[in-house]
PDB file of C-alpha atoms in Angstrom:
ATOM      1  CA  UNK A   1     108.929  73.639  40.229  1.00 49.00           C
ATOM      2  CA  UNK A   2     109.333  77.422  40.260  1.00 44.00           C
ATOM      3  CA  UNK A   3     105.709  77.769  41.461  1.00 48.00           C
ATOM      4  CA  UNK A   4     106.268  75.262  44.224  1.00 38.00           C
ATOM      5  CA  UNK A   5     109.422  77.103  45.417  1.00 37.00           C
ATOM      6  CA  UNK A   6     107.710  80.412  45.288  1.00 48.00           C
ATOM      7  CA  UNK A   7     104.840  79.196  47.368  1.00 49.00           C
ATOM      8  CA  UNK A   8     107.270  77.507  49.814  1.00 46.00           C
ATOM      9  CA  UNK A   9     109.195  80.767  50.179  1.00 40.00           C
ATOM     10  CA  UNK A  10     105.929  82.910  50.695  1.00 43.00           C
ATOM     11  CA  UNK A  11     104.821  80.277  53.450  1.00 48.00           C
ATOM     12  CA  UNK A  12     108.303  80.610  55.096  1.00 41.00           C
ATOM     13  CA  UNK A  13     107.942  84.439  55.074  1.00 43.00           C
ATOM     14  CA  UNK A  14     104.536  84.150  56.650  1.00 43.00           C
ATOM     15  CA  UNK A  15     105.814  81.879  59.283  1.00 38.00           C
ATOM     16  CA  UNK A  16     108.750  84.125  59.994  1.00 39.00           C
ATOM     17  CA  UNK A  17     106.447  87.180  60.091  1.00 47.00           C
ATOM     18  CA  UNK A  18     104.038  85.567  62.471  1.00 40.00           C
ATOM     19  CA  UNK A  19     106.966  84.577  64.740  1.00 40.00           C
ATOM     20  CA  UNK A  20     108.142  88.007  64.704  1.00 48.00           C
ATOM     21  CA  UNK A  21     104.734  89.493  65.609  1.00 36.00           C
ATOM     22  CA  UNK A  22     104.364  86.907  68.296  1.00 43.00           C
ATOM     23  CA  UNK A  23     107.773  87.793  69.699  1.00 39.00           C
ATOM     24  CA  UNK A  24     107.032  91.548  69.649  1.00 40.00           C
ATOM     25  CA  UNK A  25     103.772  91.013  71.400  1.00 39.00           C
ATOM     26  CA  UNK A  26     105.540  88.851  73.989  1.00 44.00           C
ATOM     27  CA  UNK A  27     108.188  91.568  74.577  1.00 39.00           C
ATOM     28  CA  UNK A  28     105.410  94.228  74.728  1.00 36.00           C
ATOM     29  CA  UNK A  29     103.503  92.146  77.400  1.00 40.00           C
ATOM     30  CA  UNK A  30     106.874  91.773  79.361  1.00 42.00           C
ATOM     31  CA  UNK A  31     107.620  95.459  79.197  1.00 35.00           C
ATOM     32  CA  UNK A  32     103.853  96.258  80.282  1.00 40.00           C
ATOM     33  CA  UNK A  33     104.285  93.687  83.101  1.00 39.00           C
ATOM     34  CA  UNK A  34     107.670  95.223  84.050  1.00 40.00           C
ATOM     35  CA  UNK A  35     106.081  98.746  84.153  1.00 42.00           C
ATOM     36  CA  UNK A  36     103.150  97.567  86.258  1.00 46.00           C
ATOM     37  CA  UNK A  37     105.627  95.882  88.705  1.00 42.00           C
ATOM     38  CA  UNK A  38     107.793  98.904  88.810  1.00 40.00           C
ATOM     39  CA  UNK A  39     104.649 101.137  89.475  1.00 48.00           C
ATOM     40  CA  UNK A  40     103.522  98.791  92.252  1.00 48.00           C
ATOM     41  CA  UNK A  41     106.994  98.885  93.858  1.00 40.00           C
ATOM     42  CA  UNK A  42     107.070 102.570  93.814  1.00 45.00           C
ATOM     43  CA  UNK A  43     103.651 102.797  95.478  1.00 47.00           C
ATOM     44  CA  UNK A  44     104.784 100.147  98.089  1.00 54.00           C
ATOM     45  CA  UNK A  45     107.696 102.522  99.123  1.00 65.00           C
ATOM     46  CA  UNK A  46     105.476 105.556  99.379  1.00 75.00           C
ATOM     47  CA  UNK A  47     104.634 106.669 102.955  1.00 89.00           C
ATOM     48  CA  UNK A  48     103.235 110.073 103.570  1.00 94.00           C
ATOM     49  CA  UNK A  49     104.158 111.274 106.951  1.00 94.00           C
ATOM     50  CA  UNK A  50     102.490 113.899 109.060  1.00 95.00           C
ATOM     51  CA  UNK A  51     104.684 116.838 110.072  1.00 95.00           C
ATOM     52  CA  UNK A  52     102.695 118.259 112.748  1.00 94.00           C
ATOM     53  CA  UNK A  53     101.272 121.404 111.055  1.00 94.00           C
ATOM     54  CA  UNK A  54      97.635 122.587 110.864  1.00 92.00           C
ATOM     55  CA  UNK A  55      95.115 121.307 108.274  1.00 91.00           C
ATOM     56  CA  UNK A  56      92.316 123.306 106.950  1.00 91.00           C
ATOM     57  CA  UNK A  57      89.154 123.085 109.000  1.00 87.00           C
ATOM     58  CA  UNK A  58      85.633 124.480 108.981  1.00 91.00           C
ATOM     59  CA  UNK A  59      83.731 125.699 105.978  1.00 94.00           C
ATOM     60  CA  UNK A  60      86.190 126.549 103.230  1.00 95.00           C
ATOM     61  CA  UNK A  61      85.258 128.766 100.318  1.00 96.00           C
ATOM     62  CA  UNK A  62      86.999 128.138  97.081  1.00 98.00           C
ATOM     63  CA  UNK A  63      87.307 131.471  95.303  1.00 98.00           C
ATOM     64  CA  UNK A  64      88.137 131.478  91.551  1.00 98.00           C
ATOM     65  CA  UNK A  65      90.185 134.198  89.959  1.00 98.00           C
ATOM     66  CA  UNK A  66      89.944 134.000  86.181  1.00 98.00           C
ATOM     67  CA  UNK A  67      92.954 135.530  84.507  1.00 98.00           C
ATOM     68  CA  UNK A  68      92.653 135.920  80.646  1.00 98.00           C
ATOM     69  CA  UNK A  69      89.807 134.989  78.467  1.00 98.00           C
ATOM     70  CA  UNK A  70      87.620 131.842  79.262  1.00 98.00           C
ATOM     71  CA  UNK A  71      84.331 130.798  77.492  1.00 98.00           C
ATOM     72  CA  UNK A  72      81.330 130.567  79.611  1.00 98.00           C
ATOM     73  CA  UNK A  73      81.229 126.874  78.882  1.00 98.00           C
ATOM     74  CA  UNK A  74      84.818 126.497  80.145  1.00 98.00           C
ATOM     75  CA  UNK A  75      83.947 128.186  83.367  1.00 98.00           C
ATOM     76  CA  UNK A  76      81.068 125.921  83.870  1.00 98.00           C
ATOM     77  CA  UNK A  77      83.208 122.811  83.608  1.00 98.00           C
ATOM     78  CA  UNK A  78      85.341 124.122  86.700  1.00 98.00           C
ATOM     79  CA  UNK A  79      82.527 125.483  88.800  1.00 98.00           C
ATOM     80  CA  UNK A  80      80.392 122.326  88.312  1.00 98.00           C
ATOM     81  CA  UNK A  81      83.563 120.417  89.516  1.00 98.00           C
ATOM     82  CA  UNK A  82      83.875 122.603  92.748  1.00 98.00           C
ATOM     83  CA  UNK A  83      80.135 122.098  93.402  1.00 96.00           C
ATOM     84  CA  UNK A  84      80.524 118.467  92.889  1.00 97.00           C
ATOM     85  CA  UNK A  85      83.039 118.102  95.743  1.00 95.00           C
ATOM     86  CA  UNK A  86      80.351 118.528  98.331  1.00 88.00           C
ATOM     87  CA  UNK A  87      78.763 115.399  99.521  1.00 69.00           C
ATOM     88  CA  UNK A  88      75.188 114.558  98.380  1.00 64.00           C
ATOM     89  CA  UNK A  89      72.851 111.774  99.407  1.00 60.00           C
ATOM     90  CA  UNK A  90      74.025 108.625  97.731  1.00 58.00           C
ATOM     91  CA  UNK A  91      70.580 108.153  96.305  1.00 54.00           C
ATOM     92  CA  UNK A  92      70.812 111.506  94.478  1.00 60.00           C
ATOM     93  CA  UNK A  93      74.335 111.010  93.128  1.00 74.00           C
ATOM     94  CA  UNK A  94      75.363 108.692  90.369  1.00 92.00           C
ATOM     95  CA  UNK A  95      78.406 106.627  91.243  1.00 95.00           C
ATOM     96  CA  UNK A  96      81.216 106.695  91.132  1.00 97.00           C
ATOM     97  CA  UNK A  97      81.139 110.397  91.978  1.00 97.00           C
ATOM     98  CA  UNK A  98      83.482 113.353  92.605  1.00 97.00           C
ATOM     99  CA  UNK A  99      82.146 113.526  96.156  1.00 96.00           C
ATOM    100  CA  UNK A 100      83.168 109.941  96.773  1.00 96.00           C
ATOM    101  CA  UNK A 101      86.557 110.599  95.224  1.00 97.00           C
ATOM    102  CA  UNK A 102      86.964 113.560  97.659  1.00 96.00           C
ATOM    103  CA  UNK A 103      86.200 111.540 100.771  1.00 94.00           C
ATOM    104  CA  UNK A 104      89.654 109.965 100.664  1.00 95.00           C
ATOM    105  CA  UNK A 105      91.180 113.189 101.836  1.00 95.00           C
ATOM    106  CA  UNK A 106      88.980 112.972 104.940  1.00 92.00           C
ATOM    107  CA  UNK A 107      91.076 110.023 106.012  1.00 93.00           C
ATOM    108  CA  UNK A 108      94.210 112.208 106.590  1.00 93.00           C
ATOM    109  CA  UNK A 109      92.135 114.255 109.145  1.00 88.00           C
ATOM    110  CA  UNK A 110      90.880 111.086 110.833  1.00 83.00           C
ATOM    111  CA  UNK A 111      94.553 109.852 111.286  1.00 84.00           C
ATOM    112  CA  UNK A 112      95.461 113.230 112.791  1.00 78.00           C
ATOM    113  CA  UNK A 113      92.638 113.541 115.264  1.00 75.00           C
ATOM    114  CA  UNK A 114      91.004 110.139 115.291  1.00 70.00           C
ATOM    115  CA  UNK A 115      87.727 112.025 114.583  1.00 69.00           C
ATOM    116  CA  UNK A 116      85.875 112.491 111.267  1.00 68.00           C
ATOM    117  CA  UNK A 117      87.050 115.464 109.186  1.00 66.00           C
ATOM    118  CA  UNK A 118      85.664 118.835 110.110  1.00 72.00           C
ATOM    119  CA  UNK A 119      85.998 120.644 106.978  1.00 81.00           C
ATOM    120  CA  UNK A 120      83.750 121.218 103.869  1.00 90.00           C
ATOM    121  CA  UNK A 121      84.195 123.001 100.689  1.00 94.00           C
ATOM    122  CA  UNK A 122      81.865 125.323  98.745  1.00 95.00           C
ATOM    123  CA  UNK A 123      82.168 127.482  95.724  1.00 97.00           C
ATOM    124  CA  UNK A 124      82.884 131.069  96.856  1.00 97.00           C
ATOM    125  CA  UNK A 125      83.431 134.289  94.939  1.00 97.00           C
ATOM    126  CA  UNK A 126      84.730 134.493  91.350  1.00 98.00           C
ATOM    127  CA  UNK A 127      86.722 137.407  89.990  1.00 98.00           C
ATOM    128  CA  UNK A 128      87.524 137.943  86.294  1.00 98.00           C
ATOM    129  CA  UNK A 129      90.441 139.805  84.599  1.00 98.00           C
ATOM    130  CA  UNK A 130      90.037 139.638  80.942  1.00 98.00           C
ATOM    131  CA  UNK A 131      92.306 142.748  80.468  1.00 98.00           C
ATOM    132  CA  UNK A 132      95.638 140.988  81.355  1.00 98.00           C
ATOM    133  CA  UNK A 133      96.357 143.687  83.905  1.00 97.00           C
ATOM    134  CA  UNK A 134      99.627 142.056  84.776  1.00 98.00           C
ATOM    135  CA  UNK A 135     100.550 141.250  81.209  1.00 98.00           C
ATOM    136  CA  UNK A 136     100.598 137.905  79.407  1.00 98.00           C
ATOM    137  CA  UNK A 137     103.767 136.549  81.109  1.00 98.00           C
ATOM    138  CA  UNK A 138     103.433 135.991  84.850  1.00 98.00           C
ATOM    139  CA  UNK A 139     105.983 135.363  87.483  1.00 98.00           C
ATOM    140  CA  UNK A 140     105.361 133.277  90.627  1.00 98.00           C
ATOM    141  CA  UNK A 141     105.199 136.385  92.733  1.00 97.00           C
ATOM    142  CA  UNK A 142     102.493 137.833  90.439  1.00 98.00           C
ATOM    143  CA  UNK A 143     100.453 134.599  90.900  1.00 98.00           C
ATOM    144  CA  UNK A 144     100.485 135.298  94.645  1.00 97.00           C
ATOM    145  CA  UNK A 145      99.428 138.922  93.862  1.00 97.00           C
ATOM    146  CA  UNK A 146      96.462 137.550  91.978  1.00 98.00           C
ATOM    147  CA  UNK A 147      95.591 135.100  94.575  1.00 97.00           C
ATOM    148  CA  UNK A 148      95.556 137.640  97.387  1.00 96.00           C
ATOM    149  CA  UNK A 149      92.632 139.362  95.669  1.00 94.00           C
ATOM    150  CA  UNK A 150      90.310 136.736  97.116  1.00 94.00           C
ATOM    151  CA  UNK A 151      89.238 136.231 100.664  1.00 92.00           C
ATOM    152  CA  UNK A 152      92.015 135.169 102.950  1.00 91.00           C
ATOM    153  CA  UNK A 153      90.101 133.737 105.742  1.00 91.00           C
ATOM    154  CA  UNK A 154      88.767 130.148 105.646  1.00 93.00           C
ATOM    155  CA  UNK A 155      89.568 130.092 101.952  1.00 96.00           C
ATOM    156  CA  UNK A 156      91.459 128.680  99.095  1.00 97.00           C
ATOM    157  CA  UNK A 157      92.115 131.142  96.326  1.00 98.00           C
ATOM    158  CA  UNK A 158      92.490 129.456  92.912  1.00 98.00           C
ATOM    159  CA  UNK A 159      94.157 131.428  90.076  1.00 98.00           C
ATOM    160  CA  UNK A 160      93.178 129.996  86.664  1.00 98.00           C
ATOM    161  CA  UNK A 161      95.170 131.271  83.627  1.00 98.00           C
ATOM    162  CA  UNK A 162      94.097 131.151  79.987  1.00 98.00           C
ATOM    163  CA  UNK A 163      95.760 129.319  77.251  1.00 98.00           C
ATOM    164  CA  UNK A 164      97.438 132.527  75.930  1.00 98.00           C
ATOM    165  CA  UNK A 165      99.180 133.304  79.317  1.00 98.00           C
ATOM    166  CA  UNK A 166     102.695 132.197  79.916  1.00 98.00           C
ATOM    167  CA  UNK A 167     103.623 131.568  83.593  1.00 98.00           C
ATOM    168  CA  UNK A 168     107.062 131.236  85.205  1.00 98.00           C
ATOM    169  CA  UNK A 169     108.179 127.503  84.716  1.00 97.00           C
ATOM    170  CA  UNK A 170     104.890 126.488  83.239  1.00 98.00           C
ATOM    171  CA  UNK A 171     105.391 123.524  81.026  1.00 96.00           C
ATOM    172  CA  UNK A 172     108.987 123.263  82.104  1.00 94.00           C
ATOM    173  CA  UNK A 173     108.581 121.793  85.465  1.00 93.00           C
ATOM    174  CA  UNK A 174     104.989 122.250  86.628  1.00 97.00           C
ATOM    175  CA  UNK A 175     101.328 122.386  85.321  1.00 98.00           C
ATOM    176  CA  UNK A 176     100.211 124.213  88.510  1.00 98.00           C
ATOM    177  CA  UNK A 177     101.171 124.689  91.962  1.00 98.00           C
ATOM    178  CA  UNK A 178      99.823 125.311  95.401  1.00 98.00           C
ATOM    179  CA  UNK A 179     101.288 127.162  98.408  1.00 97.00           C
ATOM    180  CA  UNK A 180     100.511 129.696 101.155  1.00 96.00           C
ATOM    181  CA  UNK A 181     101.210 133.327 101.444  1.00 94.00           C
ATOM    182  CA  UNK A 182     100.869 135.881 104.341  1.00 89.00           C
ATOM    183  CA  UNK A 183      97.498 137.468 104.355  1.00 82.00           C
ATOM    184  CA  UNK A 184      96.910 141.197 104.062  1.00 70.00           C
ATOM    185  CA  UNK A 185      93.110 141.502 104.665  1.00 56.00           C
ATOM    186  CA  UNK A 186      90.536 139.856 106.567  1.00 49.00           C
ATOM    187  CA  UNK A 187      92.960 137.117 107.679  1.00 47.00           C
ATOM    188  CA  UNK A 188      94.496 138.617 110.820  1.00 46.00           C
ATOM    189  CA  UNK A 189      94.066 137.409 114.303  1.00 45.00           C
ATOM    190  CA  UNK A 190      94.774 139.403 117.427  1.00 47.00           C
ATOM    191  CA  UNK A 191      96.778 141.938 115.315  1.00 47.00           C
ATOM    192  CA  UNK A 192      98.882 139.264 113.444  1.00 51.00           C
ATOM    193  CA  UNK A 193      98.227 138.269 109.948  1.00 59.00           C
ATOM    194  CA  UNK A 194      97.751 134.604 109.184  1.00 82.00           C
ATOM    195  CA  UNK A 195      98.668 132.725 106.146  1.00 90.00           C
ATOM    196  CA  UNK A 196      96.179 131.836 103.373  1.00 95.00           C
ATOM    197  CA  UNK A 197      96.199 128.891 101.005  1.00 97.00           C
ATOM    198  CA  UNK A 198      96.259 129.347  97.197  1.00 98.00           C
ATOM    199  CA  UNK A 199      96.360 127.396  93.913  1.00 98.00           C
ATOM    200  CA  UNK A 200      97.387 128.125  90.413  1.00 98.00           C
ATOM    201  CA  UNK A 201      96.472 126.044  87.378  1.00 98.00           C
ATOM    202  CA  UNK A 202      97.209 126.956  83.729  1.00 98.00           C
ATOM    203  CA  UNK A 203      95.351 126.019  80.600  1.00 98.00           C
ATOM    204  CA  UNK A 204      97.964 124.032  78.591  1.00 98.00           C
ATOM    205  CA  UNK A 205      95.919 123.540  75.477  1.00 97.00           C
ATOM    206  CA  UNK A 206      98.220 125.606  73.087  1.00 97.00           C
ATOM    207  CA  UNK A 207     101.517 125.568  75.111  1.00 97.00           C
ATOM    208  CA  UNK A 208     102.182 121.827  76.418  1.00 97.00           C
ATOM    209  CA  UNK A 209      99.023 119.623  76.200  1.00 97.00           C
ATOM    210  CA  UNK A 210     101.322 116.525  76.076  1.00 95.00           C
ATOM    211  CA  UNK A 211     102.776 117.351  79.412  1.00 95.00           C
ATOM    212  CA  UNK A 212      99.829 118.953  81.236  1.00 97.00           C
ATOM    213  CA  UNK A 213      96.698 117.492  79.578  1.00 98.00           C
ATOM    214  CA  UNK A 214      97.760 113.812  79.229  1.00 97.00           C
ATOM    215  CA  UNK A 215      95.891 111.352  78.838  1.00 98.00           C
ATOM    216  CA  UNK A 216      93.858 113.682  76.462  1.00 98.00           C
ATOM    217  CA  UNK A 217      96.900 114.394  74.362  1.00 96.00           C
ATOM    218  CA  UNK A 218      99.689 112.449  73.075  1.00 91.00           C
ATOM    219  CA  UNK A 219     102.585 112.629  75.726  1.00 89.00           C
ATOM    220  CA  UNK A 220     105.675 114.429  74.742  1.00 82.00           C
ATOM    221  CA  UNK A 221     107.869 111.652  76.131  1.00 80.00           C
ATOM    222  CA  UNK A 222     107.719 108.227  77.463  1.00 77.00           C
ATOM    223  CA  UNK A 223     105.415 105.366  76.271  1.00 80.00           C
ATOM    224  CA  UNK A 224     103.172 106.448  73.544  1.00 80.00           C
ATOM    225  CA  UNK A 225      99.577 105.494  73.293  1.00 85.00           C
ATOM    226  CA  UNK A 226      96.540 107.085  71.531  1.00 91.00           C
ATOM    227  CA  UNK A 227      95.028 109.958  73.542  1.00 96.00           C
ATOM    228  CA  UNK A 228      91.709 109.495  75.289  1.00 98.00           C
ATOM    229  CA  UNK A 229      88.591 111.565  74.399  1.00 98.00           C
ATOM    230  CA  UNK A 230      88.172 114.450  76.969  1.00 98.00           C
ATOM    231  CA  UNK A 231      84.828 114.018  78.875  1.00 98.00           C
ATOM    232  CA  UNK A 232      83.920 117.630  78.595  1.00 98.00           C
ATOM    233  CA  UNK A 233      85.176 117.816  74.901  1.00 98.00           C
ATOM    234  CA  UNK A 234      87.850 120.272  75.879  1.00 98.00           C
ATOM    235  CA  UNK A 235      91.373 118.988  76.155  1.00 98.00           C
ATOM    236  CA  UNK A 236      92.722 122.123  77.932  1.00 98.00           C
ATOM    237  CA  UNK A 237      89.875 122.441  80.566  1.00 98.00           C
ATOM    238  CA  UNK A 238      89.724 118.709  81.112  1.00 98.00           C
ATOM    239  CA  UNK A 239      93.555 118.760  81.721  1.00 98.00           C
ATOM    240  CA  UNK A 240      93.107 121.815  84.154  1.00 98.00           C
ATOM    241  CA  UNK A 241      90.543 119.675  86.140  1.00 98.00           C
ATOM    242  CA  UNK A 242      93.063 116.926  86.607  1.00 98.00           C
ATOM    243  CA  UNK A 243      95.577 119.322  87.892  1.00 98.00           C
ATOM    244  CA  UNK A 244      93.171 121.384  89.964  1.00 98.00           C
ATOM    245  CA  UNK A 245      92.004 118.083  91.649  1.00 98.00           C
ATOM    246  CA  UNK A 246      95.396 117.059  92.405  1.00 98.00           C
ATOM    247  CA  UNK A 247      96.402 120.407  93.836  1.00 98.00           C
ATOM    248  CA  UNK A 248      93.144 120.685  95.883  1.00 98.00           C
ATOM    249  CA  UNK A 249      93.951 117.307  97.508  1.00 97.00           C
ATOM    250  CA  UNK A 250      97.444 118.572  98.178  1.00 97.00           C
ATOM    251  CA  UNK A 251      96.355 121.745  99.541  1.00 97.00           C
ATOM    252  CA  UNK A 252      93.767 120.464 102.146  1.00 96.00           C
ATOM    253  CA  UNK A 253      96.111 117.761 103.445  1.00 96.00           C
ATOM    254  CA  UNK A 254      99.280 119.884 103.293  1.00 97.00           C
ATOM    255  CA  UNK A 255      98.190 123.554 103.258  1.00 96.00           C
ATOM    256  CA  UNK A 256     101.259 125.267 104.772  1.00 96.00           C
ATOM    257  CA  UNK A 257     104.138 122.935 104.030  1.00 95.00           C
ATOM    258  CA  UNK A 258     104.019 121.107 107.294  1.00 96.00           C
ATOM    259  CA  UNK A 259     101.089 118.731 106.754  1.00 96.00           C
ATOM    260  CA  UNK A 260     101.143 115.236 105.155  1.00 97.00           C
ATOM    261  CA  UNK A 261     103.927 114.662 102.571  1.00 96.00           C
ATOM    262  CA  UNK A 262     107.037 112.596 101.773  1.00 95.00           C
ATOM    263  CA  UNK A 263     110.437 113.815 100.669  1.00 94.00           C
ATOM    264  CA  UNK A 264     111.831 117.321 100.633  1.00 93.00           C
ATOM    265  CA  UNK A 265     109.539 120.221 101.681  1.00 91.00           C
ATOM    266  CA  UNK A 266     110.472 122.068  98.515  1.00 90.00           C
ATOM    267  CA  UNK A 267     109.341 119.272  96.270  1.00 92.00           C
ATOM    268  CA  UNK A 268     106.982 117.000  98.211  1.00 95.00           C
ATOM    269  CA  UNK A 269     105.120 113.959  97.350  1.00 96.00           C
ATOM    270  CA  UNK A 270     101.360 114.710  98.315  1.00 98.00           C
ATOM    271  CA  UNK A 271      98.093 112.987  98.363  1.00 97.00           C
ATOM    272  CA  UNK A 272      97.790 113.021  94.578  1.00 98.00           C
ATOM    273  CA  UNK A 273     101.338 113.433  93.375  1.00 97.00           C
ATOM    274  CA  UNK A 274     102.304 110.339  95.243  1.00 97.00           C
ATOM    275  CA  UNK A 275     100.281 108.522  92.452  1.00 97.00           C
ATOM    276  CA  UNK A 276     101.351 109.948  89.165  1.00 96.00           C
ATOM    277  CA  UNK A 277      99.602 108.777  86.082  1.00 96.00           C
ATOM    278  CA  UNK A 278      97.150 106.633  87.775  1.00 98.00           C
ATOM    279  CA  UNK A 279      93.364 107.088  87.022  1.00 98.00           C
ATOM    280  CA  UNK A 280      91.988 103.502  87.250  1.00 98.00           C
ATOM    281  CA  UNK A 281      92.983 100.023  88.160  1.00 97.00           C
ATOM    282  CA  UNK A 282      95.662  98.334  86.146  1.00 96.00           C
ATOM    283  CA  UNK A 283      97.441 101.764  85.403  1.00 96.00           C
ATOM    284  CA  UNK A 284     101.129 101.789  84.415  1.00 93.00           C
ATOM    285  CA  UNK A 285     103.332 104.430  82.684  1.00 91.00           C
ATOM    286  CA  UNK A 286     101.675 105.380  79.464  1.00 92.00           C
ATOM    287  CA  UNK A 287      98.397 103.837  80.392  1.00 95.00           C
ATOM    288  CA  UNK A 288      95.918 105.599  82.630  1.00 97.00           C
ATOM    289  CA  UNK A 289      94.036 102.419  83.701  1.00 97.00           C
ATOM    290  CA  UNK A 290      90.803 100.773  83.087  1.00 97.00           C
ATOM    291  CA  UNK A 291      88.349 103.558  82.855  1.00 98.00           C
ATOM    292  CA  UNK A 292      84.600 104.033  82.196  1.00 98.00           C
ATOM    293  CA  UNK A 293      83.688 105.079  78.648  1.00 98.00           C
ATOM    294  CA  UNK A 294      80.745 107.033  77.461  1.00 98.00           C
ATOM    295  CA  UNK A 295      78.943 104.976  74.867  1.00 97.00           C
ATOM    296  CA  UNK A 296      77.743 108.016  72.976  1.00 97.00           C
ATOM    297  CA  UNK A 297      80.862 110.297  72.916  1.00 97.00           C
ATOM    298  CA  UNK A 298      83.534 107.767  73.421  1.00 98.00           C
ATOM    299  CA  UNK A 299      84.951 109.937  76.280  1.00 98.00           C
ATOM    300  CA  UNK A 300      86.960 108.296  79.171  1.00 98.00           C
ATOM    301  CA  UNK A 301      86.032 109.230  82.681  1.00 98.00           C
ATOM    302  CA  UNK A 302      86.025 107.769  86.204  1.00 98.00           C
ATOM    303  CA  UNK A 303      83.689 110.329  88.171  1.00 98.00           C
ATOM    304  CA  UNK A 304      80.087 111.733  87.756  1.00 97.00           C
ATOM    305  CA  UNK A 305      79.622 115.299  88.648  1.00 97.00           C
ATOM    306  CA  UNK A 306      77.014 117.998  89.098  1.00 95.00           C
ATOM    307  CA  UNK A 307      74.682 118.807  86.192  1.00 95.00           C
ATOM    308  CA  UNK A 308      75.297 115.511  84.505  1.00 96.00           C
ATOM    309  CA  UNK A 309      79.136 116.231  84.126  1.00 97.00           C
ATOM    310  CA  UNK A 310      81.701 113.559  83.833  1.00 98.00           C
ATOM    311  CA  UNK A 311      85.402 113.976  84.955  1.00 98.00           C
ATOM    312  CA  UNK A 312      88.724 112.103  85.017  1.00 98.00           C
ATOM    313  CA  UNK A 313      90.251 112.423  88.386  1.00 98.00           C
ATOM    314  CA  UNK A 314      93.685 111.191  89.573  1.00 98.00           C
ATOM    315  CA  UNK A 315      94.158 108.523  92.176  1.00 98.00           C
ATOM    316  CA  UNK A 316      94.750 109.530  95.748  1.00 98.00           C
ATOM    317  CA  UNK A 317      97.050 108.098  98.290  1.00 98.00           C
ATOM    318  CA  UNK A 318      94.934 106.258 100.881  1.00 97.00           C
ATOM    319  CA  UNK A 319      96.742 106.649 104.271  1.00 95.00           C
ATOM    320  CA  UNK A 320      94.688 103.932 105.860  1.00 93.00           C
ATOM    321  CA  UNK A 321      95.830 101.358 103.346  1.00 95.00           C
ATOM    322  CA  UNK A 322      99.042 102.924 102.130  1.00 95.00           C
ATOM    323  CA  UNK A 323      97.943 102.393  98.519  1.00 96.00           C
ATOM    324  CA  UNK A 324      96.884 104.581  95.554  1.00 97.00           C
ATOM    325  CA  UNK A 325      93.113 104.588  95.591  1.00 97.00           C
ATOM    326  CA  UNK A 326      91.059 104.794  92.409  1.00 97.00           C
ATOM    327  CA  UNK A 327      87.417 105.091  91.706  1.00 97.00           C
ATOM    328  CA  UNK A 328      87.188 102.503  89.052  1.00 96.00           C
TER     329      UNK A 328
END
C-alpha cells in the first residue's frame, strides 16, 4: 500500500511539474510574442523626416585615427570593413554582403533628389597615436581635436579609442557618436571654413561589453540570453564594427544635424538607431534575430566582407518601405 501511495505521489509530482513547465513555456511564448508586437509597433511609428540640410556627396574618404594600442589583427578587422562598403560586381561578392547592406543609405539620396546617390566611400589615411598624447581619459572636445587631424574636405574622420581609454559619457549614455565641427585646414571655400563630419567609437571590451558589444556579451539589463560568438573572434572589435556601421549610416544621411532624422536634433533617431537591437528577421528585445551561423566557428553573422571576413551589421531604416531592413 505504501509503495502504491509513493508511486501515485511521484506521478502526481511529475504531472504538476510538467504542467508548470508547460505554463512557463506558454508564458515565455506570450512574452516573446508581446515583445515582437511592441517592436513592430515602435517601427510602425517611426518616420525619418528630411530637414532640408545637405548630405555628403562625391568621393568621400574615411580616415582612421587610432588612439591607443590596437593589434594589427584588430586594425585589419576595421579596414576590411571599410573596404567592404564599396560595391563590387555581384559575381565577385558572396551574398549577403556589406556592400548590399550599405546600399540602403542610397535610398535617402534618391528621396532627396530623385536621382541615384552620388557618393562613394573609400579607405583614406590612417594615423596612429600609441603614446596617449592627450591622456587616457578624453573629453568630447578632445575627440573633436583628434578628429581634426584628418583631412577635412570630402572626408569622414573616424576616431577609434582602445579598450584602456575612458571617454566622457562612454558606457553611461553612448558607445560612440558622430557629429560635425568647423574645419581649420583644407576645408575652406572662398575664405570661409566649412564643417567636416567625424565619428568616434570606443572599444568596450573591458569597460562595458554588455552595453556596447551586445549580442556578443551578456547584456547588463533587459532580457537575458546567451551571448553569440563574435565572427572575428574579438568581442571588443566586433562590437566596434556594429557601432561604427550604425554611426556611418547616421553620418551620411544626417551629417550636419539637418538631414534625415526623427525626434529632437540633440538626440535624433537616425538610419540605424531607429532600429535598435535588430540584426535579422524575427528580432525582438533580447533576441538579435535569425542569423547566419558559421559551421566551423559557431559565430553569428549576417554579412560577408573583404578578405573572407564575416560581420554582424545592424538593420537600417528603409525610407522607401518605412520598415527596418535586414540582410537576413
